[in-house]
Short mmCIF file of C-alpha atoms in Angstrom, two decimals:
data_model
loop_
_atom_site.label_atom_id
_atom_site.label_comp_id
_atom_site.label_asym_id
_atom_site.label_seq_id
_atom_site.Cartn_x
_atom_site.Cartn_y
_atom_site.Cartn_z
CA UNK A 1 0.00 0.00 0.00
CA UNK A 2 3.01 1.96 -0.20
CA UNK A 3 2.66 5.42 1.73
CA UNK A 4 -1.04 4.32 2.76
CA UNK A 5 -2.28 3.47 6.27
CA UNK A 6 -3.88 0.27 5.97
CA UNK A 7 -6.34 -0.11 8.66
CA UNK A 8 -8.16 -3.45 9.78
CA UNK A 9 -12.19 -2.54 10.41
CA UNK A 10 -11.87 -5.08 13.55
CA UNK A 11 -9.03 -2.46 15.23
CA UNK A 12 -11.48 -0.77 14.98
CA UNK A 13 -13.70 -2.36 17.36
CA UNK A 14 -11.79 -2.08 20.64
CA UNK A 15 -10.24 1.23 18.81
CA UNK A 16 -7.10 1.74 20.72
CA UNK A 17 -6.27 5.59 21.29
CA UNK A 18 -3.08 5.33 19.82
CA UNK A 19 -4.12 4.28 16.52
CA UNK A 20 -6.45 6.75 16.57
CA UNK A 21 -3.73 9.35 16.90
CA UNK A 22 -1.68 7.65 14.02
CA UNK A 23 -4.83 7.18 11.65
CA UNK A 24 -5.86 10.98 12.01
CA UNK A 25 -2.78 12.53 11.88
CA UNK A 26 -1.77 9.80 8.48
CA UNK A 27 -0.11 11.95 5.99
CA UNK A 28 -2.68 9.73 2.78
CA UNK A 29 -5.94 8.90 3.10
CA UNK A 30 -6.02 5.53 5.39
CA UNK A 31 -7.22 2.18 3.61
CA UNK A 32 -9.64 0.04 5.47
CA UNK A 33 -9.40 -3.39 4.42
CA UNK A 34 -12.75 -5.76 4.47
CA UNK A 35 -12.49 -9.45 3.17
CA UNK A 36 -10.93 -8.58 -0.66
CA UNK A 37 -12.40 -4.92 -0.24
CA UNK A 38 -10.43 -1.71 -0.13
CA UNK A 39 -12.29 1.31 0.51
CA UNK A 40 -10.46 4.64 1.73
CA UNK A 41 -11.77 6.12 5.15
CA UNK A 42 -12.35 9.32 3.56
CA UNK A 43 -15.28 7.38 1.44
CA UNK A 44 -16.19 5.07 4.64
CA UNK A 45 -16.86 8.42 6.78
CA UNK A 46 -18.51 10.12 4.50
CA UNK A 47 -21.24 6.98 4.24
CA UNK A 48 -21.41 7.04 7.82
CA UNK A 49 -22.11 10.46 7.85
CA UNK A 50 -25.35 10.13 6.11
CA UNK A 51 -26.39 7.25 7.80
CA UNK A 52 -25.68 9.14 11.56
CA UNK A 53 -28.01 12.54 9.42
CA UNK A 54 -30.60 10.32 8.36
CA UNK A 55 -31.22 8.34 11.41
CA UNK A 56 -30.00 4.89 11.00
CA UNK A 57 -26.54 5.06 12.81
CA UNK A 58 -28.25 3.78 15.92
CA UNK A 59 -30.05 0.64 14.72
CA UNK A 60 -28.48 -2.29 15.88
CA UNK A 61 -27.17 -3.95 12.33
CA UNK A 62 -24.77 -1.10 12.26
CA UNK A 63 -21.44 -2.07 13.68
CA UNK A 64 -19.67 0.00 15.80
CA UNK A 65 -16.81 0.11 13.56
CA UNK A 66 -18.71 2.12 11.32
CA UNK A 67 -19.40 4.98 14.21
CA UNK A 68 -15.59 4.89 14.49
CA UNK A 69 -14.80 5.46 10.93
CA UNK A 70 -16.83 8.56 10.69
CA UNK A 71 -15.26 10.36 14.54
CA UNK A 72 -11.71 9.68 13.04
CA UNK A 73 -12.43 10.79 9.39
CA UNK A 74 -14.33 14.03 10.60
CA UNK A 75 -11.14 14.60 13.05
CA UNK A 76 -9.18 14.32 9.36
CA UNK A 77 -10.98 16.43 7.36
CA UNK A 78 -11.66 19.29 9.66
CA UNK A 79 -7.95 20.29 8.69
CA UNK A 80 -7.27 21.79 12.25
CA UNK A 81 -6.30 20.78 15.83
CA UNK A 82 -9.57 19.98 18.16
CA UNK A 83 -8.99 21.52 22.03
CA UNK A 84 -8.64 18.51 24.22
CA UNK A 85 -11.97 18.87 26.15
CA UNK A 86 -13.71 17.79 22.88
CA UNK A 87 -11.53 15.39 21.47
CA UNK A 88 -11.81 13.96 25.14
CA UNK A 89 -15.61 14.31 24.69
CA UNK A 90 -15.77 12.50 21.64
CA UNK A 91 -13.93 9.70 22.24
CA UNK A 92 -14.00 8.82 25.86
CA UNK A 93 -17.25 6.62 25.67
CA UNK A 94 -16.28 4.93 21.72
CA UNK A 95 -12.55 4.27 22.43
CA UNK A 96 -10.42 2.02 24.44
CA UNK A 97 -6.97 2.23 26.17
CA UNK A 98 -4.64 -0.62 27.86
CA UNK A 99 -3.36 2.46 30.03
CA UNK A 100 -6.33 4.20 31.15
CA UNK A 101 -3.79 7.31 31.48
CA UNK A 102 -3.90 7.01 27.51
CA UNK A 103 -7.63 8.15 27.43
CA UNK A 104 -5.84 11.73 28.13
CA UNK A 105 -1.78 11.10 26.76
CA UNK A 106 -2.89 9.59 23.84
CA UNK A 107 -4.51 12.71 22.27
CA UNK A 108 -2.27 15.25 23.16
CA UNK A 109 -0.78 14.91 19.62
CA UNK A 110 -4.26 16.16 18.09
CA UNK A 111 -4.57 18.97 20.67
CA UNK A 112 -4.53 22.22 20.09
CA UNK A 113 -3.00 22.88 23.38
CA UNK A 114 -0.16 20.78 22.59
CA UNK A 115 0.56 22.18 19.19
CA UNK A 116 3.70 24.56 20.45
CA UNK A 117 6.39 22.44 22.14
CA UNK A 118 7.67 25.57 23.19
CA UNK A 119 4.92 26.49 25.14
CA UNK A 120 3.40 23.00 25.78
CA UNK A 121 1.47 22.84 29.25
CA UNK A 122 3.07 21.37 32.35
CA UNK A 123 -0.40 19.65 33.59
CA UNK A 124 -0.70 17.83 30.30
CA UNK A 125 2.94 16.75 29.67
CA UNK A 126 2.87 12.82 29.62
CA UNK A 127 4.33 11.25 33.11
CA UNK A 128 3.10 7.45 33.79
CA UNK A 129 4.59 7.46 36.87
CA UNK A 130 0.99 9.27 38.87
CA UNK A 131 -2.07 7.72 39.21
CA UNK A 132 -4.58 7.91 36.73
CA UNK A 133 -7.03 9.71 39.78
CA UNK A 134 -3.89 12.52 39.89
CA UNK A 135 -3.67 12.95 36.34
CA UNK A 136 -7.87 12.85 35.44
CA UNK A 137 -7.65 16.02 38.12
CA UNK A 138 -4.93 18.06 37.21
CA UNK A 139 -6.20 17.76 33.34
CA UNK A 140 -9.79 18.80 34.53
CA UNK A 141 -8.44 21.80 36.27
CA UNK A 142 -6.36 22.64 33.44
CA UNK A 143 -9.40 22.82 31.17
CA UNK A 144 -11.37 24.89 34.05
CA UNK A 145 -9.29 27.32 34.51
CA UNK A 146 -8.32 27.74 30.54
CA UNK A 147 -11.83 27.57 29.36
CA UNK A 148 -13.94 29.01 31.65
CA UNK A 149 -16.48 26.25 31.24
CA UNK A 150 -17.92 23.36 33.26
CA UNK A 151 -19.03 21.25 29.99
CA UNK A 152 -15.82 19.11 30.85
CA UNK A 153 -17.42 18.05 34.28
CA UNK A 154 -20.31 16.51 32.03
CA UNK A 155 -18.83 13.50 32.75
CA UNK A 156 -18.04 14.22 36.51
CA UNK A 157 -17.83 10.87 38.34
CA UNK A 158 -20.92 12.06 40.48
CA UNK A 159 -23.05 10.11 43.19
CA UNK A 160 -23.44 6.73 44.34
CA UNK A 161 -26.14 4.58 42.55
CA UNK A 162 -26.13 6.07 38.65
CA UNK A 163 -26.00 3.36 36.10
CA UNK A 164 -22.95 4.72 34.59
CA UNK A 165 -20.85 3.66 37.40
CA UNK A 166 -21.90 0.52 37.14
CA UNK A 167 -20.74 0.32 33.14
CA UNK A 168 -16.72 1.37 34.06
CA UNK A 169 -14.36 -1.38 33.17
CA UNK A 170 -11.95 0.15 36.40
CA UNK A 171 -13.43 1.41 39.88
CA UNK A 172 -10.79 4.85 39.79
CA UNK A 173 -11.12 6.74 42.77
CA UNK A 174 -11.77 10.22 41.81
CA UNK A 175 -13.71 13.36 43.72
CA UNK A 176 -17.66 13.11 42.59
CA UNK A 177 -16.67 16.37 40.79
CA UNK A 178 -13.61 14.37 38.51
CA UNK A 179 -14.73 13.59 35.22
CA UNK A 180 -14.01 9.78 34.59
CA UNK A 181 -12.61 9.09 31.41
CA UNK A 182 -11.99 5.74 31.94
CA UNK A 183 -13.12 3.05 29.91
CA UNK A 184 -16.87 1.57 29.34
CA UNK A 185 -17.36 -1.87 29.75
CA UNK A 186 -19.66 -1.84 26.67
CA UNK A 187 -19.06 0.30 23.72
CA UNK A 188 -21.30 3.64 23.68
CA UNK A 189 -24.45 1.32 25.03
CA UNK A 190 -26.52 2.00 27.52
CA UNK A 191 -24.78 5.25 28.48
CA UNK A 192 -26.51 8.56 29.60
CA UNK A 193 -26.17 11.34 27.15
CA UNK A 194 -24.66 14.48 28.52
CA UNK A 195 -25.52 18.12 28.21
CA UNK A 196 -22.70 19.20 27.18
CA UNK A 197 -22.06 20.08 23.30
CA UNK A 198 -19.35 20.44 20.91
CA UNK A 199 -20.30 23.45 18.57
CA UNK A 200 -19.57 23.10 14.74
CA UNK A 201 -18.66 25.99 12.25
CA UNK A 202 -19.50 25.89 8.75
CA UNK A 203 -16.15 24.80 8.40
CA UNK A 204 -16.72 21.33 10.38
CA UNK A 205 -13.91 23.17 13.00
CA UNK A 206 -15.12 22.05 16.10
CA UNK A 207 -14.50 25.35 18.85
CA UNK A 208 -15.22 23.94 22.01
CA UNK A 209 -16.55 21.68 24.12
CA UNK A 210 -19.42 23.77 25.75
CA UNK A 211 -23.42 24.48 26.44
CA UNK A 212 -25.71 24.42 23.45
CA UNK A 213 -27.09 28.24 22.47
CA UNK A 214 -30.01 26.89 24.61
CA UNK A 215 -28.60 26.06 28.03
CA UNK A 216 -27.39 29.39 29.17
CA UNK A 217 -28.49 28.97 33.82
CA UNK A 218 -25.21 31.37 34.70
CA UNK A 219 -25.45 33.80 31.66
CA UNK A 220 -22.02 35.10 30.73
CA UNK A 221 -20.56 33.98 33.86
CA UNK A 222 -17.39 32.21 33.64
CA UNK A 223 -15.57 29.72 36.06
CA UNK A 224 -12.96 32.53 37.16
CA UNK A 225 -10.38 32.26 39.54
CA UNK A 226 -11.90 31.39 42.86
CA UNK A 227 -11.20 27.48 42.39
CA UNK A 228 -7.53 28.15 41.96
CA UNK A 229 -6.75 26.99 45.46
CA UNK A 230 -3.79 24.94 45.11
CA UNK A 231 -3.89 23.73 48.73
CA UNK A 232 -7.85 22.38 48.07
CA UNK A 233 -6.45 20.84 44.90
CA UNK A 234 -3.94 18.30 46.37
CA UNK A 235 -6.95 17.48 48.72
CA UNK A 236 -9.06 16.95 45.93
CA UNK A 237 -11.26 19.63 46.52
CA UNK A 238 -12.81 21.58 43.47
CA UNK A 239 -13.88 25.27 44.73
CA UNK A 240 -16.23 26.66 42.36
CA UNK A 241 -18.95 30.36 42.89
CA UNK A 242 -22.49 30.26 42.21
CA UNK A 243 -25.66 29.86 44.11
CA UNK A 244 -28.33 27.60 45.40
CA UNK A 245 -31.33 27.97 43.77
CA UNK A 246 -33.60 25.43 44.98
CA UNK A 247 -34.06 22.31 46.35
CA UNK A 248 -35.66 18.49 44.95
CA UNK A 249 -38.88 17.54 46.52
CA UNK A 250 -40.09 14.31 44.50
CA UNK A 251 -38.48 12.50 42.31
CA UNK A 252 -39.54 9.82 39.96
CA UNK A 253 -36.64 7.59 38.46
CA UNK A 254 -36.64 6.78 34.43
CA UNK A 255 -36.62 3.25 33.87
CA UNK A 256 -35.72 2.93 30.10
CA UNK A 257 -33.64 0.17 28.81
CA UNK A 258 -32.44 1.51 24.81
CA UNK A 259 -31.98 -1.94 23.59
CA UNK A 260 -35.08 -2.93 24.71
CA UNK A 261 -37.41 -5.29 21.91
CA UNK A 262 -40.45 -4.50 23.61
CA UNK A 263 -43.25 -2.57 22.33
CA UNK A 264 -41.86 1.02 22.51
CA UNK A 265 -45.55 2.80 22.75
CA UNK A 266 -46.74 0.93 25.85
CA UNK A 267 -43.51 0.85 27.51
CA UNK A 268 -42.77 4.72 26.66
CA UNK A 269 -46.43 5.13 28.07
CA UNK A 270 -45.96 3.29 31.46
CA UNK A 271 -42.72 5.00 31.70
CA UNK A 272 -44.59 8.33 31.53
CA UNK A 273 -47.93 7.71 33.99
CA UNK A 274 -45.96 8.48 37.32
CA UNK A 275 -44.06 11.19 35.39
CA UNK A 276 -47.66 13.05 33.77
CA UNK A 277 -49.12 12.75 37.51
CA UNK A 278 -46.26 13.69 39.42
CA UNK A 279 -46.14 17.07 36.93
CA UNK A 280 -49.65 17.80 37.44
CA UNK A 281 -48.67 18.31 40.98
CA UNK A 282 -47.03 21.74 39.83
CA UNK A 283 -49.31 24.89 40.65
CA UNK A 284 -47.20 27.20 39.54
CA UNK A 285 -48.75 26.85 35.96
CA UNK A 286 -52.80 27.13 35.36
CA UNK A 287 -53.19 27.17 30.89
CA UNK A 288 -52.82 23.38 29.73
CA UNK A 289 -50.36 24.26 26.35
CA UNK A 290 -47.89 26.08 28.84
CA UNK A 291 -48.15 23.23 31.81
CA UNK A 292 -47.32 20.93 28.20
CA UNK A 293 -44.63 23.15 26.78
CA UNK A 294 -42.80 22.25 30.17
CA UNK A 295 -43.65 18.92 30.80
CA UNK A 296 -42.09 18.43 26.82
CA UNK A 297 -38.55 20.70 27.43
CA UNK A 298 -37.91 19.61 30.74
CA UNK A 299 -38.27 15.20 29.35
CA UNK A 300 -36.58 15.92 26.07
CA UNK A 301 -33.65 18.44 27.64
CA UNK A 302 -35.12 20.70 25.49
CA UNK A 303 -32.82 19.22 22.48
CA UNK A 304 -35.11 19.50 19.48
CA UNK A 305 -32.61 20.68 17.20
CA UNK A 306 -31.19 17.21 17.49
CA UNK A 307 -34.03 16.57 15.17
CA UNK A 308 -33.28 19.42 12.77
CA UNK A 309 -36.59 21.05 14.46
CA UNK A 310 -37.34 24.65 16.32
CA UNK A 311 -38.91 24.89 19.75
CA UNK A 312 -42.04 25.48 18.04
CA UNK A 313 -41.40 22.35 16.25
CA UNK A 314 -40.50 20.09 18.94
CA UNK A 315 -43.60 21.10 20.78
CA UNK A 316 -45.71 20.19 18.48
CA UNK A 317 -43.95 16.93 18.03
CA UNK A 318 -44.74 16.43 21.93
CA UNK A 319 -48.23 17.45 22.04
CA UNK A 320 -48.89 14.63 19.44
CA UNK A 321 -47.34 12.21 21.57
CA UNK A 322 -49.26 13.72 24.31
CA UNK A 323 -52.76 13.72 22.58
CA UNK A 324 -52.23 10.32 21.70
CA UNK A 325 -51.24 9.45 25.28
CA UNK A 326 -54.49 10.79 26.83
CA UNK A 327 -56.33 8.79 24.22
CA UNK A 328 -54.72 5.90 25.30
CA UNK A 329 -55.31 6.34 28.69
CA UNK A 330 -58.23 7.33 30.00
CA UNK A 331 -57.80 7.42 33.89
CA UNK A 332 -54.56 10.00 32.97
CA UNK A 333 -56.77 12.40 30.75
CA UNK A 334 -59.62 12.54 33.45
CA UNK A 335 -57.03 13.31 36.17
CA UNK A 336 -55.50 16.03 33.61
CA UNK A 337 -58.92 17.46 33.10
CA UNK A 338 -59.94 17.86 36.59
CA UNK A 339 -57.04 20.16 36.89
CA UNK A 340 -56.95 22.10 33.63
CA UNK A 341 -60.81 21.77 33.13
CA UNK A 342 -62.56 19.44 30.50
CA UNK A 343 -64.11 21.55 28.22
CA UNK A 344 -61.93 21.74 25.53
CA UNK A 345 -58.82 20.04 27.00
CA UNK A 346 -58.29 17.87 23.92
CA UNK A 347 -59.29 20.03 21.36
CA UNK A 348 -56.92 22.56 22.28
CA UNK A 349 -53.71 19.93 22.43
CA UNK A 350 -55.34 18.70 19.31
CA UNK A 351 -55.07 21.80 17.20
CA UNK A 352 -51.87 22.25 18.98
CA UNK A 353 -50.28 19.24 17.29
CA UNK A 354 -49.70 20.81 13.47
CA UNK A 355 -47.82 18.08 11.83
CA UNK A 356 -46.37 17.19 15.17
CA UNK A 357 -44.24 13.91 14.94
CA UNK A 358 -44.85 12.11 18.15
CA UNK A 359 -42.14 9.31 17.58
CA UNK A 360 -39.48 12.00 17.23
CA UNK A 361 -40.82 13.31 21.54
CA UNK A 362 -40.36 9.78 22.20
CA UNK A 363 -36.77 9.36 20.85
CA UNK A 364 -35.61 12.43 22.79
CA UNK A 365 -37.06 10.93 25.95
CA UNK A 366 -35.79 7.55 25.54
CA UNK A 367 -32.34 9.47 24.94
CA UNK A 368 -31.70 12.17 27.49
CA UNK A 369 -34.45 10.73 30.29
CA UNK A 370 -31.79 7.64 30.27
CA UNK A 371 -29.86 6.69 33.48
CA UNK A 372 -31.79 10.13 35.05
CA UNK A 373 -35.25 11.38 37.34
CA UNK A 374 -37.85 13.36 36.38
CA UNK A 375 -37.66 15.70 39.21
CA UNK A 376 -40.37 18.07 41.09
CA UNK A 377 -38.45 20.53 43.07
CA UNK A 378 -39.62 22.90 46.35
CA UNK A 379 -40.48 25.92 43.72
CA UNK A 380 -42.48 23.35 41.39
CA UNK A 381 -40.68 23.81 38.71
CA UNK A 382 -40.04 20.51 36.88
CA UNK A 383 -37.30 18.49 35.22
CA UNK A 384 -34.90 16.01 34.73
CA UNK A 385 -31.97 14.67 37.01
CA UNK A 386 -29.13 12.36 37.58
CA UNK A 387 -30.95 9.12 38.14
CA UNK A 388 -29.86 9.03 41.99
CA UNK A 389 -31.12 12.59 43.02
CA UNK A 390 -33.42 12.62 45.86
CA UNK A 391 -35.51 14.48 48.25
CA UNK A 392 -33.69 17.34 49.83
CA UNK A 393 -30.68 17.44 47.51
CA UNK A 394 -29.65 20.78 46.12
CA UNK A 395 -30.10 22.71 43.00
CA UNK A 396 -27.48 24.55 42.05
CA UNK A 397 -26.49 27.28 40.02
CA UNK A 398 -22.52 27.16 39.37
CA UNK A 399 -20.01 29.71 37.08
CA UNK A 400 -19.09 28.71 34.12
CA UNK A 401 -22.52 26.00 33.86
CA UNK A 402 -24.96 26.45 30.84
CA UNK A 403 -26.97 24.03 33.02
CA UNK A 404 -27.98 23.64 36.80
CA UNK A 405 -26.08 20.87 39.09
CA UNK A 406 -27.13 18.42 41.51
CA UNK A 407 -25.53 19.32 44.98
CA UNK A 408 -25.35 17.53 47.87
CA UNK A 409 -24.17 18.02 51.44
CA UNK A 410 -21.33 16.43 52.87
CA UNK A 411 -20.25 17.74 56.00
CA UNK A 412 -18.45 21.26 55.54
CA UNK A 413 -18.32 20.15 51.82
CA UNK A 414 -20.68 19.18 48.70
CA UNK A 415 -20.87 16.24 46.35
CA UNK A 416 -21.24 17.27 42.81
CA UNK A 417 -24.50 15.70 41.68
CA UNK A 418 -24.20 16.45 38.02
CA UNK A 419 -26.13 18.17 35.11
CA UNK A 420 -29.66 18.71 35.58
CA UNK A 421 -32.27 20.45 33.34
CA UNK A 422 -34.88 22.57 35.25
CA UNK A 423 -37.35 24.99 33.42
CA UNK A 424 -37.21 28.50 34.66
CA UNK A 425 -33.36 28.02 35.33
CA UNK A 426 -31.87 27.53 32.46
CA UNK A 427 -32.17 31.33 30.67
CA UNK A 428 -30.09 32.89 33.65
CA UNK A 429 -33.05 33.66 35.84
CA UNK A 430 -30.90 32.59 38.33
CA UNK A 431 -28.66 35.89 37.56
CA UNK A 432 -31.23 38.13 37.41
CA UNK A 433 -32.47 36.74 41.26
CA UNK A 434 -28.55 37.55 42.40
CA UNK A 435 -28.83 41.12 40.37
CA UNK A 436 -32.03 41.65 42.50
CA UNK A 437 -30.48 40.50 45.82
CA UNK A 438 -32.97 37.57 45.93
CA UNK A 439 -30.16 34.86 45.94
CA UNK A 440 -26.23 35.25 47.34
CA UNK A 441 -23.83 34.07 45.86
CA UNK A 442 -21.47 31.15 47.99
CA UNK A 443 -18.40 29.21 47.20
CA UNK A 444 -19.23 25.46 46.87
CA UNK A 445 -16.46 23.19 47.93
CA UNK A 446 -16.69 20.29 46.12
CA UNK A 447 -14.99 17.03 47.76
#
């Protein structure tokens, strides 16, 4: 093959970090080798591509080789150096390492950060004599404190009892605040999807790992310098500003298995019954369409545009699913009647449907309700949690967050809960309240 990278698709499969590193950074278009078939990856990405934009990348006849091809091809034909907190992003769940230190080392030569020997960062400089806890730390507080952002805590170890924990090939001892980048028992099933987002010019240059336009709970504010205790570092103590905000009251855990063969509908629909009641305990709102246009944003993460749809859009799509739910079940519609009143309950979500799509509601719920609670908190405002929330825990408000966190006390410290989506927090109301003196801001120690 000469000058050409020959690749076997079954590398592929356990997709070692260091051949990543070699295939992307390949001088000529790889060759991936399949029985007596030779196909360049350039052509193989681009088919996944389509498949991932039309919907079919997540059927189970397509191998996960295939979802490999098209992260390393993109990371070729973007032309440009990704910042480490998205190539971290993108990989961590899809590809394996022997050294779990490699899930970090071996992408430093696609880094932007690393780019400049000259000026190459002293936290990220390769050293396999520390733990992989020490060196998971000092990357994360790297990427705090040069990005401003918490989208790289998406992945933040958290609390006792989420599912994810239970899918880690290694029990690492990290903080609850640590991202663990360790690797998954299974490959990219069965995981929670985060919040976080990597943003995409025109160009196919990824910028950043960060908040979709969307998620915006702490405005403009940015991480800053009040974590940079070095002292609380080596204790493994993450200091971070913000506020508290409110608190959980009731919580209802999501039981959705993604592989499942079952009848979607009627196991979508029991999933929902507890969730639909436990929202109509919510006073706070009194016109059926807005108590709806809550209930859909706060069990979808408000991520329509995931389905190439507007708000508008997405609403409609789960009103449909919503009308048809009520049809389905009686005992649910008379209990959402008494509250809203009858007269003209239906009719209105009926007319509000407009070409609504109610399999593409369900898809988003199946998605980002996975491994998390729908939550009801002291306020009433509703939405979805890390699957172990519970009653009392905190909601949070944190610098440098496009979305509010689960909190937790732990003596004179917190445990970082993780990313939650609560309506009426997530357009920097929570600002406004600390511009009005109805919330002060604290320093949350994070252990």
């Amino acid at each position: 093959m000469g000058r050409y990278p020959v690749v076997i698709p079954e590398a592929l499969d356990e997709a070692q970090m260091v051949l990543n590193q070699e295939v992307v950074l390949s001088a000529q278009d790889p060759i991936i080798l399949h029985g007596p078939y030779q196909y360049t990856l350039d052509v193989m990405g681009g088919a996944a591509a389509w498949l991932r934009r039309s919907g079919y990348m997540q059927l189970p006849q397509i191998p996960k080789e295939l979802r490999n091809m098209e992260i390393i091809s993109s990371l070729r034909r973007t032309g440009t150096n990704w910042p480490l907190g998205a190539l971290m992003s993108i990989t961590q769940a899809k590809f394996h390492a022997f050294d779990q230190r490699d899930k970090v080392n071996g992408l430093l030569g696609l880094a932007t950060e690393c780019q400049d020997i000259s000026a190459f960062p002293n936290e990220l400089k390769p050293d396999y004599s520390i733990e992989v806890a020490t060196l998971y730390q000092r990357v994360t507080q790297f990427l705090l404190r040069r990005n401003g952002s918490l989208a790289v805590l998406s992945r933040a170890r958290g609390l006792e009892g989420a599912e994810k924990r239970a899918k880690r090939q290694h029990d690492i001892k990290l903080p609850s605040w640590c991202p663990d980048w360790s690797n998954f028992s299974n490959y990219n099933e069965e995981i929670s999807t985060t919040l976080s987002w990597i943003e995409h010019s025109d160009s196919s240059f990824a910028e950043a790992l960060g908040f979709s336009k969307q998620y915006a709970a702490s405005g403009d504010m940015e991480v800053g310098s009040s974590h940079t205790d070095k002292a609380l570092e080596k204790e493994g103590v993450l200091q971070l500003s913000g506020f508290q905000v409110d608190q959980v009251k009731h919580v209802h855990r999501f039981d959705i298995c993604r592989s499942s063969d079952e009848d979607k509908t009627n196991t979508l629909d029991a999933q929902m019954t507890p969730v639909l009641k436990l929202a109509l305990s919510s006073t706070r709102v009194h016109d059926i369409l807005d108590w709806a246009r809550c209930l859909i944003q706060s069990t979808t993460a408000n991520q329509c545009p995931l389905n190439g749809k507007d708000e508008n859009q997405g609403f409609s799509d789960g009103v449909a699913w919503l009308h048809g739910f009520l049809e389905r079940n009686g005992d649910i519609q008379s209990i959402v009647a008494n509250t809203f009143g009858k007269d003209a309950m239906m009719t209105r979500l009926h007319n509000a449907v407009t070409g609504g799509i109610p399999e593409h509601y369900a898809a988003l719920v199946r998605n980002f309700c996975f491994d998390r609670a729908f939550i009801m908190t002291r306020d009433e405002k509703m939405g979805i949690a890390p699957s172990n929330a519970r009653s009392g825990d905190t909601i949070s408000v944190l610098f440098g967050g496009g979305v509010p966190y689960l909190a937790r006390p732990f003596g004179e410290y917190w445990l970082f809960g993780g990313e939650s989506y609560i309506e009426g927090l997530m357009a920097g109301e929570a600002i406004e309240d600390y511009k009005k003196g109805l919330v002060q801001k604290e320093t949350f120690r994070f252990k």
